[in-house]
Amino acid sequence: MITAVQMRDRFAVVTGASSGIGAAVAERLAAHGVHLVLVARNAGKLEEEAARLSRRHGVTVHAVPLDLATADAPTRLAKTLADLGIEVEVLVNNAGVSTRGPVLDGDPARFRSVIDVNVTALTELTALLMPAMVARGHGAVVNIASTGAYTPAPYLAVYAATKAYVLSFTQALWAETRGTGVRVVEVSPGPTKTPMNSHGTRTAEAVASTVFRALSGNRPSVVDGCTNKLITSLFGKLMPRRFALAIARRVMARSGA
Ligand SMILES: NC(=O)c1ccc[n+]([C@@H]2O[C@H](COP(=O)([O-])OP(=O)(O)OC[C@H]3O[C@@H](n4cnc5c(N)ncnc54)[C@H](OP(=O)(O)O)[C@@H]3O)[C@@H](O)[C@H]2O)c1
C-alpha cells in the first residue's frame, strides 16, 4: 500500500491526463500535494491543465506532450524525466484508446495504434520506471484496464483484448514484486462519462476515488463501482464463456457497435 502522506511532495506521472479519468486522477493527486508530470498528445490542453493544477493546488506540474503510439515515446519520456531530475513515485498508466465495430471491417493500422497505446507503451513505461522504485523500496504503479478485460467483447474485440492484457500483466507483476515496497495495482472502470464514452454512467471523479482507495489497499486488481463488480463477477467468473459471449454480442450489436 501507499498512502497520500507517502506520496506528498513526490512526483507522479499520469498518462492520458488531458481529459476524462486521467485528468480526474491528476486533480486528486495534486489536491494531496503530489507534483505531476502530465502526458498526452494535445500540447495546448496539457499546458492549460498543468497551469490550472499548479495554480489551484500549489504543486509543480510539467506538461510533456507525447504520442504514446510512437515506438520511442516511452524511452523519450524516461529521458525527459531523467533530464528534469525527477524521481517518479507513482506511475499511472491511464492513456487508452478504443476502436469499435466488426474486426473484419476494421483498419489494421488503427488496431496497431490501439495496441501500441494500451499495451506496448504501458508495458514499456512500467519496465522503464519501476526498477528505480524497487531500488528505493517505495512507489506505485497503477494500470487502468476496463471491465471489458474480464470477458471478450464482440465488436470491441481489439480494445477488450488489450485490456485483458493489462489485467493479466498487472496481476503477474503484482505477484512478482510483492515485498519490494512498491504498490502495483490494476483498476478497471466500467462505462464512465468521458470524451471516450458519452453514455457512461459513472463519473471520472468516482473512478479517481477508486484509484486512490486502490493505492492504499493490497489487492492486485480493483473494479470501480458495485454494478461493475457484479457484472465482472458474473461475466468473467460465474457464467460459462459461450453464454457470456452470446449475451455480450447481442448487447453490443444492439448498441450499434
Ligand atoms: N470512459 C470509459 O467508459 C472507460 C471504461 C473503461 C476503461 N476506460 C479506460 O480509462 C482510460 C481513460 O479513458 P477516458 O475514458 O478518460 O478517455 P479520454 O477522456 O478519451 O482520455 C484518454 C486520454 O488518453 C490520451 N491519449 C489517447 N491517445 C494517446 C496517445 N496516442 N498518446 C498519448 N496520450 C493519448 C488522451 O489525450 P490526447 O487525445 O490529447 O492524446 C486523453 O488524455 C483509458 O485507458 C480507457 O481505456 C474508460
CSV table of C-alpha atoms in Angstrom, one decimal, residues 38-170:
chain,number,residue,atom,x,y,z
A,38,LEU,CA,1.2,15.1,-17.4
A,39,VAL,CA,1.4,13.2,-20.7
A,40,ALA,CA,-0.9,13.2,-23.7
A,41,ARG,CA,-0.8,14.3,-27.4
A,42,ASN,CA,-2.7,17.6,-27.1
A,43,ALA,CA,0.0,20.0,-26.0
A,44,GLY,CA,-2.3,23.0,-25.6
A,45,LYS,CA,-4.8,21.2,-23.4
A,46,LEU,CA,-2.0,19.7,-21.4
A,47,GLU,CA,-0.3,23.1,-20.8
A,48,GLU,CA,-3.7,24.6,-19.8
A,49,GLU,CA,-4.3,21.7,-17.3
A,50,ALA,CA,-0.8,21.9,-15.9
A,51,ALA,CA,-1.1,25.7,-15.3
A,52,ARG,CA,-4.6,25.2,-13.7
A,53,LEU,CA,-3.5,22.4,-11.4
A,54,SER,CA,-0.3,24.2,-10.3
A,55,ARG,CA,-2.3,27.5,-9.6
A,56,ARG,CA,-5.0,25.7,-7.7
A,57,HIS,CA,-3.0,23.2,-5.7
A,58,GLY,CA,0.4,24.9,-5.4
A,59,VAL,CA,2.2,21.8,-6.8
A,60,THR,CA,4.8,21.6,-9.6
A,61,VAL,CA,3.3,20.3,-12.9
A,62,HIS,CA,5.2,19.5,-16.1
A,63,ALA,CA,3.3,19.0,-19.3
A,64,VAL,CA,5.0,16.5,-21.6
A,65,PRO,CA,3.2,16.2,-25.0
A,66,LEU,CA,3.9,12.8,-26.5
A,67,ASP,CA,2.2,10.4,-28.8
A,68,LEU,CA,2.4,7.1,-26.9
A,69,ALA,CA,1.6,5.2,-30.1
A,70,THR,CA,5.1,6.0,-31.5
A,71,ALA,CA,7.8,3.4,-30.8
A,72,ASP,CA,10.3,5.6,-29.0
A,73,ALA,CA,7.7,7.5,-26.8
A,74,PRO,CA,8.3,5.6,-23.6
A,75,THR,CA,12.1,6.0,-23.8
A,76,ARG,CA,11.7,9.7,-24.7
A,77,LEU,CA,9.5,10.2,-21.7
A,78,ALA,CA,12.0,8.4,-19.4
A,79,LYS,CA,14.8,10.6,-20.8
A,80,THR,CA,12.8,13.8,-20.2
A,81,LEU,CA,12.2,12.7,-16.6
A,82,ALA,CA,15.9,12.0,-16.1
A,83,ASP,CA,16.8,15.4,-17.7
A,84,LEU,CA,14.4,17.1,-15.3
A,85,GLY,CA,15.9,15.2,-12.4
A,86,ILE,CA,12.5,13.7,-11.5
A,87,GLU,CA,12.3,10.6,-9.3
A,88,VAL,CA,8.9,9.0,-10.1
A,89,GLU,CA,7.0,7.9,-7.0
A,90,VAL,CA,3.7,7.0,-8.8
A,91,LEU,CA,3.2,5.9,-12.4
A,92,VAL,CA,-0.4,6.0,-13.6
A,93,ASN,CA,-0.7,4.2,-17.0
A,94,ASN,CA,-4.1,5.6,-17.9
A,95,ALA,CA,-3.8,6.7,-21.6
A,96,GLY,CA,-6.1,4.5,-23.7
A,97,VAL,CA,-7.9,4.4,-27.0
A,98,SER,CA,-10.7,2.3,-28.3
A,99,THR,CA,-12.0,1.0,-31.6
A,100,ARG,CA,-15.5,-0.3,-32.3
A,101,GLY,CA,-17.0,-2.4,-35.0
A,102,PRO,CA,-16.5,-5.9,-36.5
A,103,VAL,CA,-12.9,-6.9,-36.8
A,104,LEU,CA,-13.3,-7.7,-40.4
A,105,ASP,CA,-14.4,-4.1,-41.2
A,106,GLY,CA,-11.6,-2.6,-39.1
A,107,ASP,CA,-8.4,-0.8,-40.2
A,108,PRO,CA,-5.3,-2.9,-39.3
A,109,ALA,CA,-3.3,0.3,-38.8
A,110,ARG,CA,-5.8,1.5,-36.2
A,111,PHE,CA,-5.7,-1.9,-34.4
A,112,ARG,CA,-1.9,-1.5,-34.3
A,113,SER,CA,-2.1,2.0,-32.7
A,114,VAL,CA,-4.7,0.8,-30.1
A,115,ILE,CA,-2.3,-2.0,-29.1
A,116,ASP,CA,0.7,0.4,-29.2
A,117,VAL,CA,-1.0,2.8,-26.7
A,118,ASN,CA,-3.0,0.4,-24.5
A,119,VAL,CA,-0.4,-2.4,-24.3
A,120,THR,CA,3.1,-1.5,-25.6
A,121,ALA,CA,3.5,1.9,-24.1
A,122,LEU,CA,2.0,0.8,-20.7
A,123,THR,CA,4.4,-2.2,-20.6
A,124,GLU,CA,7.5,-0.2,-21.6
A,125,LEU,CA,6.8,2.6,-19.2
A,126,THR,CA,6.3,0.2,-16.4
A,127,ALA,CA,9.6,-1.6,-17.3
A,128,LEU,CA,11.5,1.7,-17.6
A,129,LEU,CA,10.2,3.5,-14.5
A,130,MET,CA,9.5,0.7,-11.9
A,131,PRO,CA,13.1,-0.6,-11.3
A,132,ALA,CA,14.1,2.7,-9.7
A,133,MET,CA,11.1,2.5,-7.4
A,134,VAL,CA,12.0,-1.1,-6.4
A,135,ALA,CA,15.6,0.1,-5.8
A,136,ARG,CA,14.3,2.8,-3.5
A,137,GLY,CA,11.9,0.4,-1.8
A,138,HIS,CA,8.8,2.6,-2.4
A,139,GLY,CA,6.5,3.8,-5.1
A,140,ALA,CA,3.4,2.7,-7.0
A,141,VAL,CA,2.3,1.7,-10.5
A,142,VAL,CA,-1.4,1.9,-11.4
A,143,ASN,CA,-2.6,0.4,-14.7
A,144,ILE,CA,-6.0,1.3,-15.9
A,145,ALA,CA,-7.8,-1.5,-17.7
A,146,SER,CA,-11.6,-1.9,-18.1
A,147,THR,CA,-14.4,-4.2,-17.1
A,148,GLY,CA,-14.0,-5.3,-20.8
A,149,ALA,CA,-10.9,-7.0,-19.5
A,150,TYR,CA,-12.9,-9.7,-17.8
A,151,THR,CA,-14.6,-11.2,-20.9
A,152,PRO,CA,-14.1,-10.9,-24.7
A,153,ALA,CA,-16.2,-8.2,-26.2
A,154,PRO,CA,-17.6,-8.8,-29.7
A,155,TYR,CA,-17.4,-5.5,-31.8
A,156,LEU,CA,-14.9,-4.2,-29.2
A,157,ALA,CA,-12.6,-7.2,-29.8
A,158,VAL,CA,-9.2,-5.4,-30.0
A,159,TYR,CA,-9.9,-3.0,-27.2
A,160,ALA,CA,-11.2,-5.7,-24.8
A,161,ALA,CA,-8.2,-7.9,-25.7
A,162,THR,CA,-5.8,-5.1,-24.9
A,163,LYS,CA,-7.5,-4.6,-21.5
A,164,ALA,CA,-7.3,-8.3,-20.8
A,165,TYR,CA,-3.6,-8.0,-21.3
A,166,VAL,CA,-3.4,-5.1,-18.9
A,167,LEU,CA,-5.3,-7.1,-16.2
A,168,SER,CA,-3.1,-10.2,-16.7
A,169,PHE,CA,0.2,-8.3,-16.9
A,170,THR,CA,-0.6,-6.2,-13.8
